[in-house]
XYZ file of C-alpha atoms in Angstrom:
670
model
C -5.327 32.436 -16.964
C -2.293 34.519 -16.303
C 0.233 35.303 -19.084
C 3.746 35.791 -17.668
C 7.344 35.240 -18.815
C 9.778 33.326 -17.582
C 13.664 33.919 -18.714
C 12.146 35.847 -21.538
C 9.585 32.956 -22.696
C 6.008 33.965 -22.522
C 3.771 31.219 -21.133
C 0.105 30.892 -19.975
C -0.366 29.373 -16.325
C -3.658 28.134 -14.493
C -5.277 30.533 -12.366
C -4.002 30.009 -8.854
C -0.624 28.713 -9.768
C 2.401 29.597 -7.798
C 5.480 31.234 -9.666
C 7.593 28.073 -8.937
C 4.829 25.990 -10.594
C 4.890 28.647 -13.594
C 8.644 28.227 -13.875
C 8.384 24.480 -13.913
C 5.664 24.713 -16.719
C 8.273 26.743 -18.569
C 10.714 24.251 -18.253
C 13.047 25.897 -15.478
C 14.316 23.763 -12.674
C 13.693 25.392 -9.065
C 15.599 23.852 -6.151
C 13.554 23.374 -3.210
C 13.594 21.433 0.207
C 10.682 22.683 2.033
C 8.186 22.809 -0.604
C 6.065 19.481 -1.724
C 3.397 19.420 -4.197
C 1.100 17.384 -1.742
C 1.756 19.332 1.520
C 1.285 22.835 2.533
C 3.408 25.714 1.675
C 5.891 26.410 4.512
C 8.374 28.888 2.851
C 11.226 27.692 5.239
C 14.165 27.124 3.254
C 14.267 30.091 0.698
C 15.938 27.820 -1.683
C 13.328 28.503 -4.354
C 14.275 32.031 -4.662
C 13.768 33.912 -8.267
C 13.714 37.481 -9.241
C 10.318 38.987 -9.904
C 9.334 42.139 -11.541
C 7.289 44.010 -10.871
C 8.140 43.632 -7.238
C 10.675 44.528 -4.519
C 14.166 44.617 -5.545
C 15.421 41.358 -3.819
C 14.864 37.696 -4.630
C 11.378 36.189 -3.640
C 10.308 32.828 -2.445
C 8.817 31.572 -5.637
C 6.803 28.554 -3.588
C 4.599 31.040 -1.835
C 4.370 33.816 -4.622
C 1.129 33.714 -6.641
C 1.798 33.857 -10.459
C 0.257 37.121 -11.969
C -0.536 38.694 -15.109
C 2.600 40.522 -16.452
C 5.090 39.240 -14.268
C 8.743 39.032 -15.534
C 10.396 36.028 -13.457
C 14.186 35.288 -13.846
C 15.606 32.088 -12.440
C 19.061 32.786 -14.000
C 20.115 36.293 -12.974
C 23.326 37.085 -10.980
C 21.046 38.044 -8.130
C 19.234 34.875 -7.818
C 22.439 32.719 -8.191
C 24.034 34.855 -5.402
C 21.102 34.486 -3.509
C 20.890 30.481 -3.690
C 24.582 30.208 -3.035
C 23.983 32.316 0.199
C 21.106 29.986 1.252
C 23.097 26.960 0.620
C 26.022 28.230 2.661
C 23.796 28.800 5.456
C 22.118 25.422 5.346
C 25.738 23.918 5.266
C 26.904 25.917 8.184
C 25.635 23.193 10.842
C 25.282 20.181 8.459
C 27.748 17.191 9.281
C 30.142 15.962 6.953
C 29.130 12.266 7.271
C 27.859 11.682 3.914
C 30.038 8.278 3.490
C 28.011 6.820 6.390
C 24.562 8.322 5.748
C 21.767 6.197 4.398
C 20.486 8.962 2.268
C 23.918 9.113 0.305
C 23.245 8.948 -3.442
C 19.722 9.943 -2.946
C 20.274 13.267 -0.911
C 18.528 16.390 -2.213
C 21.135 18.458 -0.160
C 23.992 16.591 -1.905
C 22.443 17.367 -5.351
C 21.743 20.922 -4.854
C 24.676 21.751 -3.053
C 26.763 20.706 -6.354
C 24.221 22.388 -8.592
C 23.601 25.645 -6.930
C 26.166 25.821 -3.985
C 28.974 28.278 -3.924
C 31.692 25.294 -2.992
C 33.321 26.844 -0.047
C 32.146 28.326 3.334
C 33.127 31.565 5.253
C 32.194 29.855 8.403
C 34.776 28.137 10.804
C 32.803 27.920 14.103
C 31.593 24.726 15.717
C 28.829 23.065 14.525
C 25.607 22.519 16.420
C 24.708 18.945 17.449
C 21.371 17.663 18.354
C 20.652 14.640 20.145
C 18.687 11.812 17.964
C 15.083 11.295 18.895
C 12.973 8.021 19.029
C 10.270 7.674 16.609
C 9.599 4.069 16.739
C 10.605 0.709 15.046
C 10.153 2.331 11.518
C 11.999 5.666 11.358
C 15.687 6.216 12.415
C 16.739 9.708 13.342
C 19.991 11.505 13.230
C 18.654 14.856 13.942
C 22.036 16.726 13.380
C 21.467 16.356 9.763
C 17.992 18.162 10.066
C 17.631 21.237 7.851
C 14.237 22.146 9.520
C 12.329 21.978 6.095
C 9.160 20.699 8.486
C 7.920 18.312 5.541
C 7.545 15.394 8.214
C 5.550 17.912 10.481
C 3.156 18.950 7.820
C 2.922 15.254 6.484
C 2.063 13.820 9.884
C -0.651 16.472 10.349
C -2.177 16.943 6.839
C -1.897 13.557 5.171
C -1.571 11.012 8.044
C -3.687 12.914 10.543
C -1.674 11.943 13.397
C 0.110 15.060 14.586
C 2.567 13.315 16.867
C 5.368 14.832 14.936
C 6.360 18.618 15.797
C 9.040 21.202 16.543
C 10.516 22.601 19.654
C 12.682 25.470 20.035
C 13.351 28.417 17.630
C 15.829 29.472 15.017
C 18.912 27.347 15.056
C 17.970 25.722 18.392
C 14.937 24.363 16.635
C 14.260 20.609 16.893
C 12.025 18.108 15.260
C 10.639 15.220 17.621
C 7.820 13.199 18.293
C 5.448 13.882 21.330
C 7.333 13.083 24.354
C 9.641 11.031 22.142
C 7.251 8.052 21.813
C 6.841 5.974 18.746
C 4.987 7.647 15.687
C 1.569 5.690 16.000
C 0.839 5.889 12.450
C 0.280 3.385 9.593
C 2.083 5.869 7.292
C 4.954 6.849 9.337
C 7.490 5.536 6.961
C 6.616 8.217 4.427
C 8.508 10.893 6.272
C 11.744 8.956 5.190
C 10.808 9.671 1.592
C 9.844 13.305 2.148
C 13.079 13.978 4.245
C 15.442 15.906 1.747
C 18.628 14.936 3.929
C 19.460 11.977 6.120
C 17.835 13.250 9.296
C 14.797 10.417 8.940
C 15.869 7.275 7.408
C 14.457 3.669 7.365
C 15.520 1.886 10.564
C 15.266 -1.697 9.122
C 17.040 -0.844 6.101
C 20.003 1.158 7.828
C 23.449 0.450 6.466
C 21.966 -2.303 4.118
C 22.868 -1.037 0.666
C 23.770 1.848 -1.483
C 21.191 2.963 -4.077
C 23.374 2.416 -6.830
C 23.944 -1.220 -5.882
C 20.121 -2.160 -6.336
C 18.146 -3.460 -9.024
C 14.741 -1.797 -9.402
C 11.676 -3.611 -10.430
C 8.232 -2.075 -10.585
C 5.686 -4.328 -8.656
C 1.967 -4.205 -7.141
C 1.950 -4.511 -3.379
C -0.211 -7.382 -1.947
C -0.473 -6.372 1.713
C -3.789 -5.090 1.010
C -6.354 -4.549 -1.687
C -5.446 -1.116 -2.535
C -2.911 -2.325 -5.132
C -0.203 0.107 -4.151
C 2.252 0.682 -7.042
C 5.653 -0.073 -5.728
C 9.244 -0.529 -6.548
C 11.269 -3.492 -5.219
C 14.748 -2.807 -4.767
C 16.946 -5.798 -4.640
C 20.533 -7.151 -4.558
C 21.461 -10.606 -5.612
C 18.372 -12.874 -4.649
C 17.193 -10.464 -1.694
C 14.723 -7.590 -1.937
C 16.149 -5.045 0.520
C 13.404 -2.391 0.514
C 10.259 -1.287 -0.987
C 9.476 2.215 -2.207
C 6.235 3.547 -3.525
C 5.742 4.626 -7.098
C 3.674 7.691 -8.151
C -0.045 6.775 -9.118
C -2.422 9.570 -8.584
C -5.191 7.250 -9.504
C -4.232 4.643 -6.599
C -1.914 5.613 -3.848
C -0.557 9.022 -5.141
C 3.042 8.668 -3.867
C 2.576 7.153 -0.570
C 2.782 3.643 0.962
C 1.670 1.982 4.127
C 4.310 1.008 6.840
C 3.339 -2.568 6.166
C 3.902 -2.351 2.402
C 7.211 -0.778 2.968
C 8.480 -3.025 5.917
C 7.388 -6.533 5.363
C 10.339 -7.329 3.264
C 12.566 -8.821 5.902
C 9.788 -11.511 5.983
C 10.353 -12.580 2.613
C 13.449 -14.496 3.493
C 12.409 -16.021 6.934
C 10.666 -19.034 7.439
C 10.619 -20.045 3.837
C 9.844 -23.231 2.385
C 12.544 -24.081 -0.090
C 12.146 -27.759 -0.925
C 9.233 -30.382 -0.960
C 7.726 -32.029 2.001
C 5.406 -34.814 2.490
C 3.860 -36.349 5.413
C 4.694 -39.747 6.410
C 3.720 -41.501 9.764
C 1.991 -38.146 10.910
C 5.385 -36.100 10.260
C 6.165 -33.835 7.539
C 9.693 -34.960 6.184
C 11.853 -33.384 3.098
C 11.171 -35.101 -0.263
C 12.064 -34.863 -3.661
C 9.696 -33.452 -6.292
C 9.132 -36.881 -7.691
C 8.070 -38.412 -4.335
C 5.721 -35.194 -3.558
C 4.151 -35.689 -7.022
C 3.595 -39.333 -6.714
C 2.001 -38.768 -3.311
C -0.393 -36.245 -5.093
C -0.982 -38.499 -7.931
C -2.026 -41.192 -5.329
C -4.338 -38.870 -3.625
C -5.812 -37.580 -6.977
C -6.785 -41.322 -8.077
C -8.453 -42.151 -4.874
C -10.327 -38.541 -4.772
C -12.176 -39.523 -8.156
C -12.976 -35.836 -8.829
C -13.663 -34.972 -5.236
C -11.366 -31.958 -5.290
C -11.638 -28.304 -3.911
C -9.092 -25.324 -4.221
C -9.035 -22.284 -1.942
C -6.629 -19.452 -2.785
C -4.968 -17.190 -0.270
C -5.093 -13.396 -0.090
C -1.844 -12.612 -1.734
C -2.154 -14.751 -4.980
C -1.925 -13.558 -8.354
C -4.480 -13.890 -11.310
C -2.217 -16.249 -13.130
C -1.658 -18.763 -10.322
C -5.556 -18.904 -9.672
C -6.126 -19.529 -13.245
C -3.665 -22.228 -13.819
C -4.811 -23.963 -10.546
C -8.385 -23.613 -11.990
C -7.556 -25.323 -15.166
C -5.686 -27.923 -13.256
C -8.398 -28.947 -10.856
C -11.225 -28.764 -13.599
C -9.297 -31.137 -15.803
C -9.295 -33.606 -12.647
C -12.969 -33.255 -12.270
C -12.861 -30.625 -9.327
C -15.811 -27.938 -9.428
C -15.059 -26.386 -5.974
C -13.245 -22.984 -5.866
C -12.977 -20.392 -2.988
C -10.933 -17.371 -2.564
C -12.695 -15.897 0.694
C -10.562 -17.992 3.085
C -11.634 -16.506 5.988
C -15.070 -17.776 5.791
C -17.252 -14.985 4.067
C -19.889 -16.101 1.922
C -21.591 -12.964 0.400
C -23.520 -13.055 -2.908
C -21.273 -12.543 -5.951
C -23.926 -12.598 -8.719
C -23.100 -9.158 -9.570
C -19.318 -7.950 -8.975
C -20.549 -4.238 -9.010
C -22.221 -5.116 -5.807
C -18.981 -6.127 -4.274
C -16.740 -3.561 -6.030
C -15.468 -0.108 -4.881
C -17.325 1.597 -7.457
C -16.574 5.352 -6.686
C -12.913 4.677 -7.442
C -10.269 5.411 -4.813
C -9.523 8.942 -6.451
C -13.323 9.528 -6.513
C -13.360 9.336 -2.750
C -11.848 12.871 -2.323
C -14.955 14.329 -4.279
C -17.549 12.849 -1.873
C -19.592 15.299 -0.074
C -21.463 13.084 2.425
C -19.901 9.806 3.769
C -21.262 6.827 5.512
C -18.820 4.237 6.794
C -20.029 0.984 7.737
C -18.361 -1.919 9.578
C -14.947 -0.820 8.660
C -11.567 0.414 10.328
C -10.221 2.458 7.443
C -6.779 2.879 8.942
C -6.008 -0.621 9.241
C -8.057 -1.995 6.294
C -7.155 0.776 3.660
C -4.863 3.337 5.306
C -4.419 5.068 2.055
C -8.280 5.372 1.366
C -8.453 7.043 4.842
C -6.136 9.790 3.699
C -8.481 10.253 0.780
C -11.399 10.627 3.123
C -9.486 13.279 5.118
C -9.222 15.338 1.870
C -12.684 15.016 1.422
C -13.371 16.296 5.128
C -11.342 19.203 4.536
C -13.214 20.248 1.582
C -16.216 20.150 3.850
C -17.552 16.443 3.759
C -19.570 14.938 6.449
C -18.793 11.524 7.833
C -21.225 9.263 9.512
C -20.111 5.862 10.933
C -21.947 2.498 12.012
C -19.796 0.026 13.699
C -16.819 -0.173 16.232
C -15.604 3.354 17.336
C -11.903 3.989 15.838
C -9.648 7.216 15.890
C -9.961 7.627 12.072
C -7.864 11.106 12.234
C -11.024 13.196 11.153
C -14.418 14.305 12.576
C -17.126 11.848 12.363
C -20.576 11.222 13.682
C -20.706 7.892 15.188
C -24.254 6.515 15.041
C -23.656 3.426 17.133
C -22.292 -0.163 16.431
C -25.873 -1.851 15.811
C -26.478 -3.335 12.277
C -30.179 -2.680 12.937
C -29.334 1.057 12.323
C -28.961 0.208 8.578
C -32.855 -0.389 8.500
C -33.695 2.802 10.570
C -31.068 5.374 9.705
C -31.445 8.684 11.906
C -33.376 11.424 9.791
C -30.516 13.790 9.896
C -28.354 11.134 8.057
C -30.989 10.704 5.468
C -31.361 14.256 4.884
C -27.794 14.952 4.478
C -27.487 12.371 1.850
C -30.631 13.714 -0.001
C -28.849 17.170 -0.457
C -25.654 15.433 -1.400
C -24.217 15.816 -5.107
C -21.676 12.847 -4.683
C -22.845 10.764 -1.803
C -20.644 7.846 -0.956
C -20.970 4.614 1.306
C -18.238 2.267 2.066
C -18.934 -1.200 3.270
C -16.288 -3.154 5.162
C -15.700 -6.686 6.057
C -17.600 -6.408 9.198
C -20.719 -5.959 6.829
C -19.961 -8.929 4.587
C -19.412 -11.301 7.692
C -23.091 -10.321 9.260
C -26.174 -12.142 7.893
C -28.676 -9.806 6.128
C -26.087 -6.639 6.378
C -24.771 -6.701 2.901
C -28.681 -6.746 1.722
C -29.280 -3.954 3.971
C -26.700 -1.659 2.542
C -27.902 -2.472 -1.019
C -31.378 -1.535 0.241
C -29.984 1.871 0.981
C -28.634 2.725 -2.342
C -32.140 4.219 -3.609
C -32.926 5.783 -0.264
C -29.665 7.736 -0.053
C -29.396 8.287 -3.910
C -25.950 6.610 -3.964
C -26.186 5.836 -7.891
C -26.833 8.539 -10.447
C -25.483 9.844 -13.747
C -21.790 9.683 -13.706
C -21.547 8.496 -10.269
C -21.889 5.291 -8.179
C -21.322 5.872 -4.416
C -21.842 2.218 -3.259
C -18.335 0.720 -2.246
C -17.319 -2.433 -0.852
C -13.886 -2.301 0.971
C -11.905 -5.606 0.414
C -8.449 -5.968 2.067
C -7.125 -8.879 0.263
C -5.047 -8.360 -2.876
C -6.348 -11.663 -4.516
C -9.834 -11.011 -3.919
C -11.452 -9.136 -7.094
C -9.194 -10.993 -9.379
C -10.375 -14.198 -7.643
C -14.043 -13.328 -7.990
C -13.413 -12.822 -11.836
C -12.000 -16.008 -12.041
C -14.763 -18.004 -10.232
C -13.046 -18.404 -6.686
C -16.487 -18.055 -4.990
C -18.541 -21.139 -4.008
C -22.262 -20.424 -2.815
C -21.811 -21.085 0.984
C -18.026 -20.179 0.800
C -15.495 -21.994 2.896
C -18.091 -23.689 5.128
C -20.100 -25.226 2.179
C -16.850 -26.679 0.833
C -16.079 -28.288 4.138
C -19.450 -29.618 4.495
C -19.029 -31.354 0.909
C -16.100 -33.204 2.619
C -13.833 -32.947 -0.483
C -11.388 -35.993 -0.617
C -8.703 -33.596 -1.721
C -8.048 -29.844 -1.008
C -5.434 -27.804 -2.659
C -4.477 -24.657 -0.970
C -2.987 -21.690 -2.706
C -1.092 -20.054 0.176
C -4.313 -20.102 2.064
C -2.600 -19.214 5.400
C -5.825 -17.749 7.037
C -8.019 -20.727 6.507
C -9.208 -22.636 9.403
C -7.853 -26.165 8.684
C -9.522 -27.796 11.352
C -12.537 -28.305 8.918
C -10.525 -30.356 6.657
C -8.775 -32.863 9.125
C -9.867 -35.893 7.061
C -8.945 -34.449 3.851
C -5.838 -34.830 2.024
C -4.273 -31.285 1.813
C -1.852 -30.177 -0.868
C -0.370 -26.576 -0.104
C 1.393 -24.302 -2.448
C 3.225 -22.491 0.128
C 6.167 -20.170 0.583
C 6.191 -19.688 4.152
C 6.057 -22.287 7.045
C 2.707 -20.834 8.254
C -0.674 -22.334 8.794
C -1.029 -23.967 5.342
C 2.117 -25.563 5.582
C 1.316 -27.209 9.204
C -1.866 -28.633 7.864
C -0.548 -29.997 4.631
C 0.018 -33.640 3.621
C 2.346 -32.503 0.808
C 3.810 -29.135 0.779
C 5.039 -27.754 -2.689
C 7.511 -24.791 -2.290
C 6.196 -21.866 -4.261
C 7.056 -18.195 -4.883
C 6.066 -15.017 -3.163
C 4.906 -11.890 -5.035
C 8.279 -10.523 -5.448
C 9.591 -13.848 -7.015
C 7.098 -13.768 -9.940
C 5.416 -11.747 -12.521
C 1.581 -11.462 -12.102
C -1.741 -9.697 -12.503
C -3.556 -8.252 -9.747
C -6.927 -6.580 -9.651
C -7.451 -4.306 -6.904
C -10.562 -3.440 -4.815
C -11.770 -1.007 -7.410
C -11.585 -3.414 -10.179
C -8.173 -1.975 -11.574
C -6.142 -4.449 -13.529
C -2.534 -4.045 -12.781
C 0.743 -6.082 -13.567
C 3.551 -6.871 -11.171
C 7.039 -7.918 -12.429
C 9.460 -10.601 -10.862
C 12.325 -8.957 -8.645
C 14.128 -11.959 -7.595
C 14.254 -15.714 -7.858
C 12.797 -18.118 -5.459
C 15.062 -19.893 -2.879
C 16.347 -23.253 -3.120
C 14.037 -25.697 -4.981
C 11.071 -23.291 -4.714
C 9.407 -22.479 -8.095
C 6.747 -20.044 -9.705
C 3.393 -21.780 -8.773
C 2.279 -21.832 -12.524
C 5.479 -24.175 -13.410
C 4.700 -26.387 -10.464
C 1.323 -26.980 -11.694
C 2.314 -27.481 -15.239
C 5.025 -30.248 -14.239
C 2.300 -31.736 -11.809
C -0.332 -31.827 -14.692
C 1.983 -33.963 -16.786
C 2.753 -36.467 -13.739
C -1.274 -36.777 -13.440
C -1.701 -37.053 -17.284
C -3.604 -33.884 -17.714
C -0.913 -31.775 -19.147
C -2.017 -28.189 -19.201
C -1.934 -26.432 -22.541
C 1.033 -23.913 -21.891
C 4.755 -24.364 -21.457
C 5.372 -20.750 -20.544
C 4.195 -17.777 -18.514
C 3.516 -15.916 -21.661
C 1.467 -18.831 -22.981
C -0.463 -19.250 -19.800
C -1.131 -15.433 -19.707
C -2.334 -15.452 -23.232
C -4.846 -18.401 -22.408
C -6.171 -16.279 -19.428
C -6.694 -13.378 -21.314
C -8.559 -15.460 -24.120
C -10.765 -16.861 -21.392
C -11.207 -13.833 -19.053
C -10.692 -10.779 -21.620
C -11.169 -8.348 -18.704
C -7.881 -9.121 -17.317
C -5.961 -8.481 -20.645
C -6.132 -4.662 -20.552
C -4.553 -2.896 -17.673
C -6.801 -0.305 -16.097
C -10.290 -0.274 -14.582
C -12.859 -2.967 -15.431
C -16.557 -1.570 -15.666
C -18.849 -4.046 -13.812
C -22.608 -3.324 -14.854
C -24.606 -2.193 -11.991
C -27.472 -4.902 -11.569
C -27.513 -5.309 -7.775
C -29.192 -8.445 -6.354
C -32.177 -8.523 -4.032
C -30.812 -9.973 -0.780
C -31.874 -10.754 2.612
C -32.141 -7.790 5.044
C -32.919 -7.255 8.630
C -29.173 -7.697 10.092
C -29.001 -6.866 13.753
C -26.438 -6.804 16.504
C -22.681 -5.551 16.666
C -20.452 -5.438 13.527
C -17.071 -6.903 14.099
C -13.633 -6.040 12.326
C -12.064 -8.475 10.190
C -8.478 -7.321 11.104
C -7.264 -8.087 14.635
C -3.822 -6.969 14.331
C -2.560 -4.574 11.375
C 0.854 -5.616 11.269
C 0.341 -9.500 11.367
C -2.185 -10.011 8.534
C -0.488 -12.541 6.511
C 2.249 -15.141 6.401
C 5.014 -12.834 5.169
C 4.197 -10.318 7.954
C 4.259 -12.949 10.544
C 7.783 -13.751 9.418
C 9.007 -10.376 9.627
C 11.012 -9.142 12.574
C 9.831 -5.580 11.926
C 6.226 -6.182 11.613
C 6.511 -8.239 14.833
C 8.105 -5.406 16.588
C 5.612 -3.066 15.286
C 2.724 -5.157 16.474
C 4.252 -5.524 20.040
C 4.868 -1.910 20.168
C 2.193 -0.066 18.423
C -0.798 -2.529 18.876
C -0.148 -4.293 21.994
C 1.917 -1.504 24.083
C 5.053 -3.213 24.726
C 8.112 -0.958 25.658
C 11.466 -1.399 24.337
C 14.785 -0.368 25.993
C 15.663 1.476 22.730
C 12.890 3.869 23.311
C 14.025 4.600 26.859
C 17.565 5.733 25.943
């Protein structure tokens, strides 16, 4: 570990660190525009100049200079000050003076650094250059005259997203950033370039001119668009969430977020159910809470304990727990969270868990993907595999062919291959230190396939000291939490439908096939006018994830907490509060009067949910039927429209139309 001095202070830095990193370890702030910790080094902007001895008698770019033994680094010398002022002066030569109308205002690195390190005046009076705006799709808005050519967006698209559609044309002052042929950027992660852009050249198109950052209330939350558990920040004003930004969590999402995570928010205020509804004479009509509860009480009385509960994909643990307590008190015993009809074995949760952990994927050296389209089911796990591939990992795929953005060896789309893997695949796994298999929803939907994958654990050496390479990829935020709370009936939804319960309680289960329950009385806790609401006999207006606090367990068994950002609209209420009020009407009053009391009781009954962090499930895999055959399908048909909130979102509808179905828009042709 090299020892060096920064502004007279001696420090020791890790081998391979750059001078910029050494300066930051010494507590010195180094300005930068092109440098980013998670991207390759470009050395474009020259803002990070420092004085280094021994070395040439001129400032050097600290981002690209390795730290070495005996270096003397100055970050505050007159030479450094003059050099940074000169760089800033050059950057501002062509930059437009449109800060008052720029969406980056208040969050702009150029603004901040021009104040901190700029000269405060310019010697240049020539006309500024102007650059035509480029079309990058429904997510990213461009004002390319503001671009300072840092190339962060280009490097992200190529290195992280793996979709190298953003690049540069021209040279020098005439260089321009654009997408290939100015088409939409077809990446599930394109919105991250907005965060990366240090100026207002790339901003969020759906959020354009909506608010200033200092107007917004910031709330820490957990994303529910998939099962990854992306750590997010909800920025709201009044009673509306205006944008979603990722929070840094290296164990989960690093500092990225998918486009669906970022831009579903306009769906939170559309097609909302904000008052109770009761079906009378075959039609849903508006009702009071008393009328709705009376109708439910009548149905409960006639049901005589024949009650089932199905939870949707975005439901928090507290809601599922409160519903379980209520239904159990009424004599119900059937609970299910796999609303699309899956019925896999859950006798051992480790056998349906992502055991390698999300961060552990990067360390794998041989990978087998079975029945999954990672770009749609978990795009941020796909980026982790890209890292592993860059380090030399081999990837084999069984299932439908997809462009996963990295080199794979496609073995075919036949579940029968699980029982007769090619010899080269088996040999590759036998020589692997950290072998990994990812089992997708296409496997869980195929009879015998789950058992086939478990049978491969010993054959491929997936489980060894300090490593479990067997992973099941869920795509529903509520799934692991629901399984921990007992939301799994043997035989799944079909078994519940076959038992013909007289009363069905739906917890925003909008992906459920309600044709199976035509003869049942359906009570829907719903926040959007989607499939559950259409099928319901009574609709109770509930809250979205942004309108309530809650606990979520991600696909790797990580317990995380989400906070309430805004209040539900109209007469809508938090789910637990509705259940508490309903229980009193039914004469089965639940033993909690507050959210804190509910959470305390849930923790007492399910201690694993009490502590944030990874839950360790013992590895005791069941013996399941094997011998699957036939093609493996994909559980997601349209990435942008997987839930009720997305289907209500104009932005997600536009993304689906343009990026999935190939529709063209006049805006793109301008």
